[in-house]
Amino acid sequence: MEDFATRLKELRIEKGLSQVQLSKATGMSRSVIGYWESGKKHPTSPAIITLAKYFNVTTDYLLGVTDNY
């Protein structure tokens, strides 16, 4: 899940969003986004799908399975 943490943070920063802004846009708490980005917690499948849709990337990309968006 290290790839997920890295990719989530990179996507958020590329979009110019703070954790608070991403939280508001996705309906997820700011603290859980922080935990995911630090690798302290792992996301649920529905959360991964929501984030992939929001960032317009595949779940495989978000999880580090592939480098293709």
Short mmCIF file of N, CA, C and O in Angstrom, two decimals:
data_model
loop_
_atom_site.label_atom_id
_atom_site.label_comp_id
_atom_site.label_asym_id
_atom_site.label_seq_id
_atom_site.Cartn_x
_atom_site.Cartn_y
_atom_site.Cartn_z
N MET A 1 0.81 -1.21 0.00
CA MET A 1 0.00 0.00 0.00
C MET A 1 0.85 1.27 0.00
O MET A 1 0.31 2.35 -0.03
N GLU A 2 2.16 1.09 0.02
CA GLU A 2 3.05 2.25 -0.03
C GLU A 2 2.83 3.03 -1.33
O GLU A 2 2.83 4.26 -1.32
N ASP A 3 2.62 2.30 -2.44
CA ASP A 3 2.35 2.97 -3.71
C ASP A 3 1.09 3.80 -3.63
O ASP A 3 1.04 4.91 -4.16
N PHE A 4 0.06 3.28 -2.97
CA PHE A 4 -1.19 4.02 -2.84
C PHE A 4 -0.94 5.34 -2.12
O PHE A 4 -1.39 6.40 -2.58
N ALA A 5 -0.24 5.31 -1.01
CA ALA A 5 0.02 6.51 -0.23
C ALA A 5 0.76 7.56 -1.07
O ALA A 5 0.38 8.74 -1.09
N THR A 6 1.77 7.12 -1.78
CA THR A 6 2.56 8.02 -2.62
C THR A 6 1.72 8.59 -3.75
O THR A 6 1.74 9.80 -4.00
N ARG A 7 0.99 7.73 -4.42
CA ARG A 7 0.21 8.19 -5.58
C ARG A 7 -0.94 9.09 -5.17
O ARG A 7 -1.24 10.07 -5.86
N LEU A 8 -1.58 8.80 -4.06
CA LEU A 8 -2.66 9.67 -3.59
C LEU A 8 -2.12 11.08 -3.32
O LEU A 8 -2.70 12.07 -3.77
N LYS A 9 -1.02 11.15 -2.63
CA LYS A 9 -0.45 12.46 -2.31
C LYS A 9 -0.01 13.19 -3.58
O LYS A 9 -0.25 14.38 -3.74
N GLU A 10 0.62 12.47 -4.51
CA GLU A 10 1.05 13.09 -5.77
C GLU A 10 -0.13 13.62 -6.56
O GLU A 10 -0.08 14.74 -7.08
N LEU A 11 -1.19 12.83 -6.67
CA LEU A 11 -2.37 13.27 -7.40
C LEU A 11 -3.01 14.49 -6.75
O LEU A 11 -3.43 15.43 -7.44
N ARG A 12 -3.08 14.47 -5.43
CA ARG A 12 -3.68 15.60 -4.71
C ARG A 12 -2.88 16.88 -4.95
O ARG A 12 -3.44 17.93 -5.26
N ILE A 13 -1.56 16.77 -4.85
CA ILE A 13 -0.69 17.94 -5.04
C ILE A 13 -0.73 18.42 -6.49
O ILE A 13 -0.77 19.62 -6.74
N GLU A 14 -0.72 17.47 -7.45
CA GLU A 14 -0.80 17.85 -8.86
C GLU A 14 -2.06 18.66 -9.15
O GLU A 14 -2.06 19.55 -9.99
N LYS A 15 -3.12 18.33 -8.44
CA LYS A 15 -4.39 19.04 -8.64
C LYS A 15 -4.44 20.33 -7.81
O LYS A 15 -5.41 21.09 -7.90
N GLY A 16 -3.40 20.57 -7.02
CA GLY A 16 -3.34 21.79 -6.22
C GLY A 16 -4.30 21.81 -5.05
O GLY A 16 -4.78 22.87 -4.65
N LEU A 17 -4.58 20.63 -4.50
CA LEU A 17 -5.54 20.51 -3.41
C LEU A 17 -4.87 20.28 -2.06
O LEU A 17 -3.86 19.57 -1.98
N SER A 18 -5.44 20.84 -1.03
CA SER A 18 -5.04 20.49 0.33
C SER A 18 -5.82 19.24 0.73
O SER A 18 -6.77 18.84 0.04
N GLN A 19 -5.43 18.64 1.82
CA GLN A 19 -6.19 17.49 2.32
C GLN A 19 -7.62 17.89 2.65
O GLN A 19 -8.56 17.12 2.42
N VAL A 20 -7.80 19.08 3.16
CA VAL A 20 -9.15 19.57 3.49
C VAL A 20 -10.00 19.70 2.23
O VAL A 20 -11.16 19.29 2.21
N GLN A 21 -9.42 20.25 1.18
CA GLN A 21 -10.16 20.42 -0.07
C GLN A 21 -10.54 19.06 -0.67
O GLN A 21 -11.66 18.88 -1.15
N LEU A 22 -9.60 18.11 -0.64
CA LEU A 22 -9.90 16.77 -1.14
C LEU A 22 -10.99 16.12 -0.29
O LEU A 22 -11.88 15.46 -0.81
N SER A 23 -10.92 16.35 0.99
CA SER A 23 -11.92 15.82 1.90
C SER A 23 -13.31 16.32 1.53
O SER A 23 -14.26 15.54 1.43
N LYS A 24 -13.43 17.60 1.31
CA LYS A 24 -14.72 18.19 0.97
C LYS A 24 -15.21 17.70 -0.39
O LYS A 24 -16.41 17.45 -0.57
N ALA A 25 -14.30 17.52 -1.33
CA ALA A 25 -14.67 17.10 -2.69
C ALA A 25 -15.13 15.64 -2.74
O ALA A 25 -15.95 15.28 -3.58
N THR A 26 -14.60 14.82 -1.85
CA THR A 26 -14.89 13.38 -1.90
C THR A 26 -15.81 12.91 -0.78
O THR A 26 -16.28 11.78 -0.81
N GLY A 27 -16.03 13.75 0.22
CA GLY A 27 -16.87 13.35 1.35
C GLY A 27 -16.15 12.48 2.36
O GLY A 27 -16.78 11.87 3.22
N MET A 28 -14.82 12.42 2.25
CA MET A 28 -14.03 11.63 3.20
C MET A 28 -13.40 12.59 4.21
O MET A 28 -13.18 13.75 3.91
N SER A 29 -13.11 12.09 5.39
CA SER A 29 -12.55 12.98 6.40
C SER A 29 -11.10 13.35 6.09
O SER A 29 -10.37 12.57 5.49
N ARG A 30 -10.71 14.53 6.50
CA ARG A 30 -9.34 15.00 6.29
C ARG A 30 -8.37 14.09 7.01
O ARG A 30 -7.30 13.77 6.52
N SER A 31 -8.75 13.65 8.20
CA SER A 31 -7.83 12.82 8.98
C SER A 31 -7.57 11.47 8.32
O SER A 31 -6.44 10.99 8.31
N VAL A 32 -8.59 10.88 7.72
CA VAL A 32 -8.38 9.59 7.06
C VAL A 32 -7.50 9.76 5.82
O VAL A 32 -6.65 8.91 5.54
N ILE A 33 -7.65 10.85 5.11
CA ILE A 33 -6.79 11.12 3.97
C ILE A 33 -5.34 11.26 4.44
O ILE A 33 -4.42 10.72 3.82
N GLY A 34 -5.14 11.93 5.55
CA GLY A 34 -3.81 12.05 6.13
C GLY A 34 -3.22 10.71 6.54
O GLY A 34 -2.04 10.43 6.30
N TYR A 35 -4.05 9.86 7.13
CA TYR A 35 -3.59 8.52 7.51
C TYR A 35 -3.21 7.71 6.28
O TYR A 35 -2.22 6.99 6.27
N TRP A 36 -4.02 7.81 5.22
CA TRP A 36 -3.70 7.07 3.99
C TRP A 36 -2.40 7.56 3.39
O TRP A 36 -1.56 6.77 2.98
N GLU A 37 -2.22 8.88 3.33
CA GLU A 37 -1.01 9.43 2.74
C GLU A 37 0.24 9.09 3.54
O GLU A 37 1.32 8.99 2.99
N SER A 38 0.09 8.90 4.82
CA SER A 38 1.23 8.54 5.66
C SER A 38 1.43 7.02 5.73
O SER A 38 2.42 6.55 6.29
N GLY A 39 0.48 6.28 5.18
CA GLY A 39 0.57 4.82 5.20
C GLY A 39 0.16 4.19 6.51
O GLY A 39 0.34 3.00 6.71
N LYS A 40 -0.42 4.98 7.41
CA LYS A 40 -0.83 4.46 8.72
C LYS A 40 -2.11 3.64 8.66
O LYS A 40 -2.35 2.79 9.51
N LYS A 41 -2.94 3.92 7.67
CA LYS A 41 -4.18 3.17 7.48
C LYS A 41 -4.34 2.89 6.00
O LYS A 41 -3.74 3.55 5.15
N HIS A 42 -5.17 1.89 5.69
CA HIS A 42 -5.42 1.51 4.31
C HIS A 42 -6.87 1.79 3.95
O HIS A 42 -7.77 1.61 4.77
N PRO A 43 -7.11 2.21 2.72
CA PRO A 43 -8.47 2.55 2.30
C PRO A 43 -9.32 1.31 2.03
O PRO A 43 -8.80 0.23 1.75
N THR A 44 -10.61 1.51 2.10
CA THR A 44 -11.56 0.46 1.73
C THR A 44 -11.69 0.45 0.20
O THR A 44 -11.33 1.43 -0.47
N SER A 45 -12.25 -0.60 -0.32
CA SER A 45 -12.47 -0.68 -1.77
C SER A 45 -13.35 0.46 -2.29
O SER A 45 -13.01 1.09 -3.30
N PRO A 46 -14.46 0.78 -1.61
CA PRO A 46 -15.28 1.90 -2.09
C PRO A 46 -14.52 3.23 -2.08
O PRO A 46 -14.71 4.06 -2.97
N ALA A 47 -13.64 3.43 -1.11
CA ALA A 47 -12.86 4.66 -1.05
C ALA A 47 -11.88 4.74 -2.23
O ALA A 47 -11.69 5.80 -2.83
N ILE A 48 -11.26 3.61 -2.55
CA ILE A 48 -10.33 3.56 -3.68
C ILE A 48 -11.06 3.90 -4.98
O ILE A 48 -10.57 4.69 -5.80
N ILE A 49 -12.24 3.35 -5.14
CA ILE A 49 -13.03 3.62 -6.34
C ILE A 49 -13.42 5.09 -6.42
O ILE A 49 -13.30 5.73 -7.47
N THR A 50 -13.85 5.65 -5.31
CA THR A 50 -14.22 7.07 -5.27
C THR A 50 -13.04 7.95 -5.65
O THR A 50 -13.18 8.89 -6.45
N LEU A 51 -11.87 7.67 -5.10
CA LEU A 51 -10.69 8.47 -5.40
C LEU A 51 -10.26 8.31 -6.85
O LEU A 51 -9.88 9.30 -7.50
N ALA A 52 -10.31 7.09 -7.36
CA ALA A 52 -9.93 6.86 -8.76
C ALA A 52 -10.85 7.65 -9.69
O ALA A 52 -10.39 8.28 -10.66
N LYS A 53 -12.14 7.64 -9.41
CA LYS A 53 -13.09 8.40 -10.23
C LYS A 53 -12.83 9.89 -10.11
O LYS A 53 -12.85 10.62 -11.11
N TYR A 54 -12.57 10.36 -8.90
CA TYR A 54 -12.33 11.78 -8.69
C TYR A 54 -11.11 12.26 -9.47
O TYR A 54 -11.13 13.30 -10.11
N PHE A 55 -10.03 11.49 -9.40
CA PHE A 55 -8.78 11.87 -10.08
C PHE A 55 -8.73 11.40 -11.54
O PHE A 55 -7.75 11.68 -12.24
N ASN A 56 -9.77 10.69 -11.98
CA ASN A 56 -9.84 10.19 -13.35
C ASN A 56 -8.65 9.29 -13.69
O ASN A 56 -7.99 9.45 -14.72
N VAL A 57 -8.35 8.37 -12.78
CA VAL A 57 -7.32 7.37 -12.99
C VAL A 57 -7.92 6.00 -12.69
O VAL A 57 -9.00 5.91 -12.12
N THR A 58 -7.21 4.95 -13.08
CA THR A 58 -7.71 3.61 -12.77
C THR A 58 -7.38 3.25 -11.33
O THR A 58 -6.45 3.80 -10.73
N THR A 59 -8.14 2.31 -10.80
CA THR A 59 -7.83 1.83 -9.46
C THR A 59 -6.47 1.13 -9.46
O THR A 59 -5.73 1.23 -8.48
N ASP A 60 -6.14 0.45 -10.56
CA ASP A 60 -4.82 -0.20 -10.66
C ASP A 60 -3.69 0.82 -10.56
O ASP A 60 -2.68 0.59 -9.91
N TYR A 61 -3.88 1.97 -11.20
CA TYR A 61 -2.86 3.02 -11.11
C TYR A 61 -2.75 3.51 -9.67
O TYR A 61 -1.66 3.62 -9.12
N LEU A 62 -3.87 3.79 -9.07
CA LEU A 62 -3.89 4.32 -7.71
C LEU A 62 -3.23 3.34 -6.72
O LEU A 62 -2.53 3.75 -5.80
N LEU A 63 -3.40 2.05 -6.96
CA LEU A 63 -2.83 1.04 -6.08
C LEU A 63 -1.39 0.65 -6.44
O LEU A 63 -0.76 -0.13 -5.74
N GLY A 64 -0.88 1.20 -7.55
CA GLY A 64 0.49 0.90 -7.93
C GLY A 64 0.66 -0.37 -8.72
O GLY A 64 1.79 -0.84 -8.90
N VAL A 65 -0.44 -0.92 -9.22
CA VAL A 65 -0.37 -2.16 -10.01
C VAL A 65 0.19 -1.86 -11.40
O VAL A 65 0.91 -2.65 -11.98
N THR A 66 -0.16 -0.68 -11.92
CA THR A 66 0.30 -0.27 -13.23
C THR A 66 0.68 1.21 -13.20
O THR A 66 0.25 1.94 -12.31
N ASP A 67 1.47 1.61 -14.17
CA ASP A 67 1.85 3.01 -14.28
C ASP A 67 0.97 3.76 -15.27
O ASP A 67 1.16 4.95 -15.51
N ASN A 68 0.01 3.06 -15.88
CA ASN A 68 -0.90 3.66 -16.83
C ASN A 68 -2.11 4.21 -16.09
O ASN A 68 -2.72 3.52 -15.30
N TYR A 69 -2.45 5.47 -16.41
CA TYR A 69 -3.61 6.08 -15.78
C TYR A 69 -4.86 5.31 -16.11
O TYR A 69 -5.85 5.33 -15.60
#
